[in-house]
Short mmCIF file of C-alpha atoms in Angstrom, two decimals:
data_model
loop_
_atom_site.label_atom_id
_atom_site.label_comp_id
_atom_site.label_asym_id
_atom_site.label_seq_id
_atom_site.Cartn_x
_atom_site.Cartn_y
_atom_site.Cartn_z
CA UNK I 26 0.07 0.00 -0.11
CA UNK I 27 1.30 3.65 -0.68
CA UNK I 28 2.51 5.63 2.23
CA UNK I 29 -0.06 8.11 3.75
CA UNK I 30 0.30 11.45 2.20
CA UNK I 31 2.35 14.01 4.39
CA UNK I 32 0.70 17.09 5.63
CA UNK I 33 1.72 20.00 3.37
CA UNK I 34 3.54 22.32 5.34
CA UNK I 35 4.99 25.12 3.42
CA UNK I 36 9.05 25.11 3.16
CA UNK I 37 9.19 28.64 4.75
CA UNK I 38 7.15 27.13 7.80
CA UNK I 39 9.37 24.25 8.21
CA UNK I 40 12.29 26.69 8.26
CA UNK I 41 10.55 28.62 10.97
CA UNK I 42 9.77 25.73 13.00
CA UNK I 43 13.51 24.54 12.75
CA UNK I 44 14.72 27.86 13.92
CA UNK I 45 12.29 27.91 16.74
CA UNK I 46 13.41 24.28 17.91
CA UNK I 47 17.12 25.21 17.57
CA UNK I 48 16.83 28.55 19.68
CA UNK I 49 14.87 26.85 22.48
CA UNK I 50 17.70 24.28 23.09
CA UNK I 51 20.86 25.01 25.10
CA UNK I 52 22.57 21.59 24.56
CA UNK I 53 21.60 21.28 21.00
CA UNK I 54 19.41 18.73 19.05
CA UNK I 55 20.58 15.72 17.20
CA UNK I 56 19.49 15.27 13.58
CA UNK I 57 17.56 12.23 14.41
CA UNK I 58 15.55 14.40 17.10
CA UNK I 59 14.95 17.07 14.49
CA UNK I 60 13.60 14.82 11.78
CA UNK I 61 11.37 12.82 14.05
CA UNK I 62 9.89 16.05 16.16
CA UNK I 63 10.21 19.29 14.33
CA UNK I 64 6.92 20.09 12.30
CA UNK I 65 7.53 19.87 8.54
CA UNK I 66 10.19 16.84 9.05
CA UNK I 67 7.99 14.79 11.32
CA UNK I 68 5.09 14.66 9.01
CA UNK I 69 7.33 13.63 6.06
CA UNK I 70 8.97 10.89 8.24
CA UNK I 71 5.69 9.46 9.22
CA UNK I 72 4.49 9.34 5.71
CA UNK I 73 7.35 7.02 4.98
CA UNK I 74 10.08 9.41 3.62
CA UNK I 75 13.29 7.88 3.47
CA UNK I 76 16.07 8.95 6.10
CA UNK I 77 18.43 9.77 3.43
CA UNK I 78 15.72 12.16 1.65
CA UNK I 79 14.90 13.80 5.23
CA UNK I 80 18.60 14.28 5.69
CA UNK I 81 19.23 16.09 2.55
CA UNK I 82 16.16 18.32 3.24
CA UNK I 83 17.64 19.15 6.54
CA UNK I 84 21.16 20.01 5.12
CA UNK I 85 19.41 22.19 2.39
CA UNK I 86 17.53 23.90 5.09
CA UNK I 87 20.57 24.60 7.31
CA UNK I 88 22.35 26.25 4.24
CA UNK I 89 19.29 28.22 3.41
CA UNK I 90 19.04 29.50 7.04
CA UNK I 91 22.82 30.22 7.28
CA UNK I 92 22.49 32.17 4.06
CA UNK I 93 19.86 34.26 5.62
CA UNK I 94 22.10 35.19 8.56
CA UNK I 95 21.05 32.55 11.01
CA UNK I 96 24.08 31.34 12.99
CA UNK I 97 23.60 27.47 13.38
CA UNK I 98 26.30 26.07 15.62
CA UNK I 99 27.37 22.42 15.23
CA UNK I 100 28.50 20.87 18.36
CA UNK I 101 30.35 17.50 18.24
CA UNK I 102 31.13 14.93 20.91
CA UNK I 103 32.17 16.41 24.44
CA UNK I 104 35.19 14.29 24.54
CA UNK I 105 36.07 14.62 20.87
CA UNK I 106 34.82 17.79 19.42
CA UNK I 107 35.87 16.75 16.00
CA UNK I 108 33.55 13.58 16.16
CA UNK I 109 30.49 14.77 14.42
CA UNK I 110 28.66 11.25 14.08
CA UNK I 111 26.36 12.33 16.87
CA UNK I 112 26.41 16.21 16.24
CA UNK I 113 23.95 18.19 17.80
CA UNK I 114 22.70 21.70 16.46
CA UNK I 115 21.65 24.93 18.10
CA UNK I 116 21.34 28.64 17.58
CA UNK I 117 23.58 30.17 20.11
CA UNK I 118 21.67 32.38 22.67
CA UNK I 119 24.37 34.91 22.76
CA UNK I 120 23.37 35.89 19.05
CA UNK I 121 20.15 37.20 20.41
CA UNK I 122 21.20 39.04 23.64
CA UNK I 123 22.11 42.62 23.91
CA UNK I 124 24.31 44.13 26.89
CA UNK I 125 22.26 44.45 30.02
CA UNK I 126 22.79 48.22 29.99
CA UNK I 127 20.64 48.60 26.76
CA UNK I 128 16.99 49.00 27.20
CA UNK I 129 14.35 49.92 24.65
CA UNK I 130 10.67 50.79 25.31
CA UNK I 131 7.93 48.68 23.77
CA UNK I 132 7.27 51.60 21.13
CA UNK I 133 11.01 51.80 20.34
CA UNK I 134 11.26 48.06 19.78
CA UNK I 135 8.21 48.28 17.44
CA UNK I 136 9.85 51.02 15.44
CA UNK I 137 13.10 49.19 15.27
CA UNK I 138 11.46 45.97 14.14
CA UNK I 139 9.44 47.66 11.53
CA UNK I 140 12.52 49.70 10.15
CA UNK I 141 14.37 46.48 9.92
CA UNK I 142 11.83 45.15 7.73
CA UNK I 143 12.20 47.78 5.25
CA UNK I 144 15.65 46.43 4.08
CA UNK I 145 16.23 43.34 2.25
CA UNK I 146 18.67 40.92 3.97
CA UNK I 147 21.15 41.23 1.11
CA UNK I 148 21.34 44.93 1.65
CA UNK I 149 22.25 44.58 5.45
CA UNK I 150 25.57 43.92 6.86
CA UNK I 151 26.41 41.09 9.20
CA UNK I 152 26.63 43.52 12.03
CA UNK I 153 23.26 44.99 11.20
CA UNK I 154 21.59 41.53 10.88
CA UNK I 155 23.01 40.53 14.23
CA UNK I 156 21.84 43.73 15.90
CA UNK I 157 18.38 43.32 14.36
CA UNK I 158 18.01 39.67 15.67
CA UNK I 159 19.04 40.68 19.28
CA UNK I 160 16.45 43.65 19.24
CA UNK I 161 13.71 41.36 17.98
CA UNK I 162 14.61 38.95 20.89
CA UNK I 163 14.13 41.32 23.83
CA UNK I 164 11.92 40.35 26.48
CA UNK I 165 10.37 37.38 24.62
CA UNK I 166 10.66 33.75 24.15
CA UNK I 167 11.40 33.32 20.50
CA UNK I 168 8.62 31.41 19.30
CA UNK I 169 7.54 33.57 16.31
CA UNK I 170 8.77 33.43 12.60
CA UNK I 171 11.21 36.45 12.95
CA UNK I 172 14.65 35.16 12.28
CA UNK I 173 15.92 35.53 8.96
CA UNK I 174 12.58 36.74 7.51
CA UNK I 175 10.93 40.09 6.46
CA UNK I 176 7.66 40.43 8.35
CA UNK I 177 4.92 38.48 6.92
CA UNK I 178 3.27 41.39 5.04
CA UNK I 179 3.12 40.96 1.39
CA UNK I 180 2.30 37.11 1.42
CA UNK I 181 -0.10 36.99 4.20
CA UNK I 182 -1.34 40.44 4.78
CA UNK I 183 -2.00 42.27 1.37
CA UNK I 184 -3.78 45.03 3.10
CA UNK I 185 -0.76 46.11 5.02
CA UNK I 186 1.00 48.41 2.46
CA UNK I 187 -2.22 50.38 1.75
CA UNK I 188 -3.04 50.84 5.27
CA UNK I 189 0.58 52.08 6.00
CA UNK I 190 0.40 54.59 3.30
CA UNK I 191 -2.89 55.89 4.52
CA UNK I 192 -1.61 56.13 8.20
CA UNK I 193 1.38 58.27 7.04
CA UNK I 194 -0.70 60.40 4.83
CA UNK I 195 -3.55 60.78 7.27
CA UNK I 196 -6.11 59.67 4.71
CA UNK I 197 -9.38 57.78 5.45
CA UNK I 198 -9.68 54.46 3.77
CA UNK I 199 -12.47 51.87 2.69
CA UNK I 200 -12.10 48.30 2.64
CA UNK I 201 -14.41 45.09 2.61
CA UNK I 202 -14.10 43.32 5.95
CA UNK I 203 -15.78 39.87 6.63
CA UNK I 204 -16.50 38.89 10.08
CA UNK I 205 -16.96 35.15 11.34
CA UNK I 206 -20.44 34.00 10.84
CA UNK I 207 -21.40 36.65 8.13
CA UNK I 208 -21.96 35.39 4.52
CA UNK I 209 -20.80 38.58 2.92
CA UNK I 210 -18.34 41.25 3.78
CA UNK I 211 -19.20 44.72 4.92
CA UNK I 212 -17.51 47.92 3.53
CA UNK I 213 -15.84 49.78 6.30
CA UNK I 214 -14.80 53.48 6.12
CA UNK I 215 -12.00 54.01 8.69
CA UNK I 216 -9.54 56.63 9.85
CA UNK I 217 -6.53 54.42 10.23
CA UNK I 218 -4.30 55.36 13.19
CA UNK I 219 -1.90 52.54 14.02
CA UNK I 220 -0.88 49.09 12.64
CA UNK I 221 -0.12 46.58 15.62
CA UNK I 222 1.16 43.14 15.74
CA UNK I 223 -0.73 41.20 18.53
CA UNK I 224 -0.24 37.37 19.03
CA UNK I 225 1.62 37.15 15.70
CA UNK I 226 -1.10 38.67 13.75
CA UNK I 227 -1.50 42.24 12.25
CA UNK I 228 -4.24 44.61 13.15
CA UNK I 229 -5.33 48.00 12.21
CA UNK I 230 -6.62 50.40 14.92
CA UNK I 231 -8.65 53.38 14.09
CA UNK I 232 -11.93 55.22 14.15
CA UNK I 233 -14.79 53.50 12.20
CA UNK I 234 -16.70 56.57 10.78
CA UNK I 235 -19.87 54.70 10.35
CA UNK I 236 -20.23 54.10 14.01
CA UNK I 237 -18.01 57.00 15.35
CA UNK I 238 -16.04 54.84 17.45
CA UNK I 239 -12.57 53.21 17.96
CA UNK I 240 -12.33 49.80 16.33
CA UNK I 241 -9.59 47.19 15.78
CA UNK I 242 -9.62 45.20 12.55
CA UNK I 243 -7.65 42.09 11.91
CA UNK I 244 -5.68 42.42 8.69
CA UNK I 245 -6.40 38.86 7.49
CA UNK I 246 -10.33 39.38 7.58
CA UNK I 247 -9.94 42.32 4.96
CA UNK I 248 -11.11 40.41 1.84
CA UNK I 249 -10.42 43.05 -0.77
CA UNK I 250 -8.53 45.98 -1.89
CA UNK I 251 -7.78 48.90 0.72
CA UNK I 252 -8.83 52.20 -1.12
CA UNK I 253 -7.29 55.56 0.05
CA UNK I 254 -10.04 58.37 -0.22
CA UNK I 255 -9.25 61.97 -0.89
CA UNK I 256 -10.69 62.60 2.67
CA UNK I 257 -7.85 63.54 5.37
CA UNK I 258 -8.06 63.58 9.02
CA UNK I 259 -5.84 65.36 11.92
CA UNK I 260 -2.46 63.52 12.27
CA UNK I 261 -2.68 64.45 15.87
CA UNK I 262 -5.04 61.73 16.22
CA UNK I 263 -2.31 59.09 15.66
CA UNK I 264 -0.64 60.06 18.84
CA UNK I 265 -0.76 57.23 21.37
CA UNK I 266 -3.05 55.06 19.24
CA UNK I 267 -0.78 52.04 19.22
CA UNK I 268 -0.60 52.00 23.03
CA UNK I 269 -4.35 52.48 23.08
CA UNK I 270 -4.99 49.49 20.53
CA UNK I 271 -2.62 47.30 22.61
CA UNK I 272 -4.13 48.17 25.88
CA UNK I 273 -7.66 47.26 24.34
CA UNK I 274 -6.57 43.97 23.02
CA UNK I 275 -5.00 43.10 26.40
CA UNK I 276 -8.14 43.85 27.95
CA UNK I 277 -9.98 41.49 25.68
CA UNK I 278 -7.53 38.78 26.15
CA UNK I 279 -7.86 39.26 30.10
CA UNK I 280 -11.41 38.33 29.91
CA UNK I 281 -10.80 35.19 27.75
CA UNK I 282 -8.72 32.27 28.69
CA UNK I 283 -8.49 28.69 27.63
CA UNK I 284 -7.47 25.80 29.85
CA UNK I 285 -5.38 23.48 27.80
CA UNK I 286 -3.81 20.15 28.15
CA UNK I 287 -0.54 20.03 25.99
CA UNK I 288 1.87 17.15 25.42
CA UNK I 289 5.21 18.06 26.65
CA UNK I 290 8.05 18.52 24.27
CA UNK I 291 5.81 19.06 21.24
CA UNK I 292 5.60 22.18 18.87
CA UNK I 293 2.30 23.16 20.58
CA UNK I 294 4.02 23.29 24.08
CA UNK I 295 6.82 25.36 22.50
CA UNK I 296 4.65 27.88 20.70
CA UNK I 297 1.99 28.27 23.50
CA UNK I 298 4.50 28.65 26.25
CA UNK I 299 5.09 32.35 25.49
CA UNK I 300 1.34 33.09 26.33
CA UNK I 301 0.66 30.48 28.92
CA UNK I 302 0.25 30.44 32.74
CA UNK I 303 0.48 27.03 34.86
CA UNK I 304 -2.81 25.73 36.02
CA UNK I 305 -3.81 22.78 38.11
CA UNK I 306 -4.76 20.81 34.93
CA UNK I 307 -2.51 22.01 32.23
CA UNK I 308 -2.05 25.64 31.25
CA UNK I 309 -4.07 28.72 30.68
CA UNK I 310 -3.66 30.76 27.56
CA UNK I 311 -5.54 34.02 27.16
CA UNK I 312 -6.86 34.89 23.64
CA UNK I 313 -8.51 37.67 21.74
CA UNK I 314 -10.42 35.96 18.84
CA UNK I 315 -11.98 32.49 19.46
CA UNK I 316 -12.16 31.82 15.72
CA UNK I 317 -8.45 32.44 15.12
CA UNK I 318 -7.45 30.85 18.23
CA UNK I 319 -9.50 27.68 17.39
CA UNK I 320 -7.63 27.55 14.02
CA UNK I 321 -4.30 27.69 15.70
CA UNK I 322 -5.41 24.95 18.39
CA UNK I 323 -6.52 22.67 15.49
CA UNK I 324 -3.42 22.86 13.66
CA UNK I 325 -1.67 21.19 16.42
CA UNK I 326 -3.73 18.12 15.94
CA UNK I 327 -3.31 15.55 18.96
CA UNK I 328 -0.61 17.76 20.74
CA UNK I 329 -3.24 19.74 22.44
CA UNK I 330 -6.73 19.23 24.10
CA UNK I 331 -9.14 21.87 25.06
CA UNK I 332 -10.55 21.52 28.50
CA UNK I 333 -12.48 24.82 28.73
CA UNK I 334 -14.26 26.80 27.57
CA UNK I 335 -16.76 24.40 25.80
CA UNK I 336 -17.50 26.80 22.99
CA UNK I 337 -13.90 26.99 22.04
CA UNK I 338 -13.42 23.29 22.31
CA UNK I 339 -16.55 22.85 20.06
CA UNK I 340 -14.93 25.17 17.47
CA UNK I 341 -11.75 23.02 17.58
CA UNK I 342 -13.54 19.89 17.26
CA UNK I 343 -15.55 21.29 14.26
CA UNK I 344 -12.29 22.07 12.49
CA UNK I 345 -10.69 18.76 13.29
CA UNK I 346 -13.76 17.01 11.99
CA UNK I 347 -13.92 19.15 8.73
CA UNK I 348 -10.25 18.22 8.07
CA UNK I 349 -10.91 14.66 8.54
CA UNK I 350 -13.87 14.63 6.24
CA UNK I 351 -11.98 16.54 3.70
CA UNK I 352 -9.19 13.98 3.74
CA UNK I 353 -11.75 11.03 3.63
CA UNK I 354 -13.45 12.63 0.71
CA UNK I 355 -10.14 12.94 -1.05
CA UNK I 356 -9.29 9.36 -0.48
CA UNK I 357 -12.70 8.27 -1.74
CA UNK I 358 -12.05 10.13 -4.95
CA UNK I 359 -8.69 8.52 -5.41
CA UNK I 360 -10.10 5.13 -4.94
CA UNK I 361 -12.86 5.67 -7.40
CA UNK I 362 -10.44 6.87 -10.08
CA UNK I 363 -8.10 3.79 -9.61
#
């Protein structure tokens, strides 16, 4: 019988997962551990890919990351450092640490990170890339796709450039916005005041002119072009907008938390650890949007179980069931054609 088809994890996501795993270890990971536990390799291994093919993929990925400026260190045997038969790999933490006497405010960190995204990797010196990595790592466990990649704007958030231009020029915008549960998008007319990243996703904060109130919109729910109008607004409205937006999202997250049981040592445990707090039965993770969080939890498959709240658990189960049914339908089609 043919091997089960591997989950289609994009190469760039596999590279991100590899970087996350190598940063999270002090002692380093062996090649076998990487190939059997890191998402992107693990699925290929479980689907029957040969060890030789997986090792070649890993070697290519290592070279790609090094070419992007990610310093992957190879550690040999403790007794004989030149013996690389059981080599371990890691990204040295020193590459992401600034001197203790250097501090940045959250606003300064955000500005520096956005500024770093303006330049391509090829136009930055090694020192500049190293400095940017250290700035991005301030104060957080590194579990986001930030190392060696420009911010995920053009591929995943096509609305970003137009909104950024509108904010800089203090112009009103319109865009179609699709909320969960609605069959068709509604056109929004907004004074955009700030672009903010929260829980790894971009939002635009501004004044919704149709309701005359502050609103925060998730960029991935903007389902059409962002149109800049000729109507301008007072640039002074932008002052402190980012801080107000973040405070509002923090308040929403404080009111919503999920009780989760997570398998230790898995990708889910690594990625959720940054936002989690210990609980008697697993961990508690705050969230802003139940639909988006359910998508994330479902993507971990059996690595995580939702204990509460019930509505979030039901959303995750619905997504897992839909995935199962989709694959079952695809298998039926294949058998019917054979």
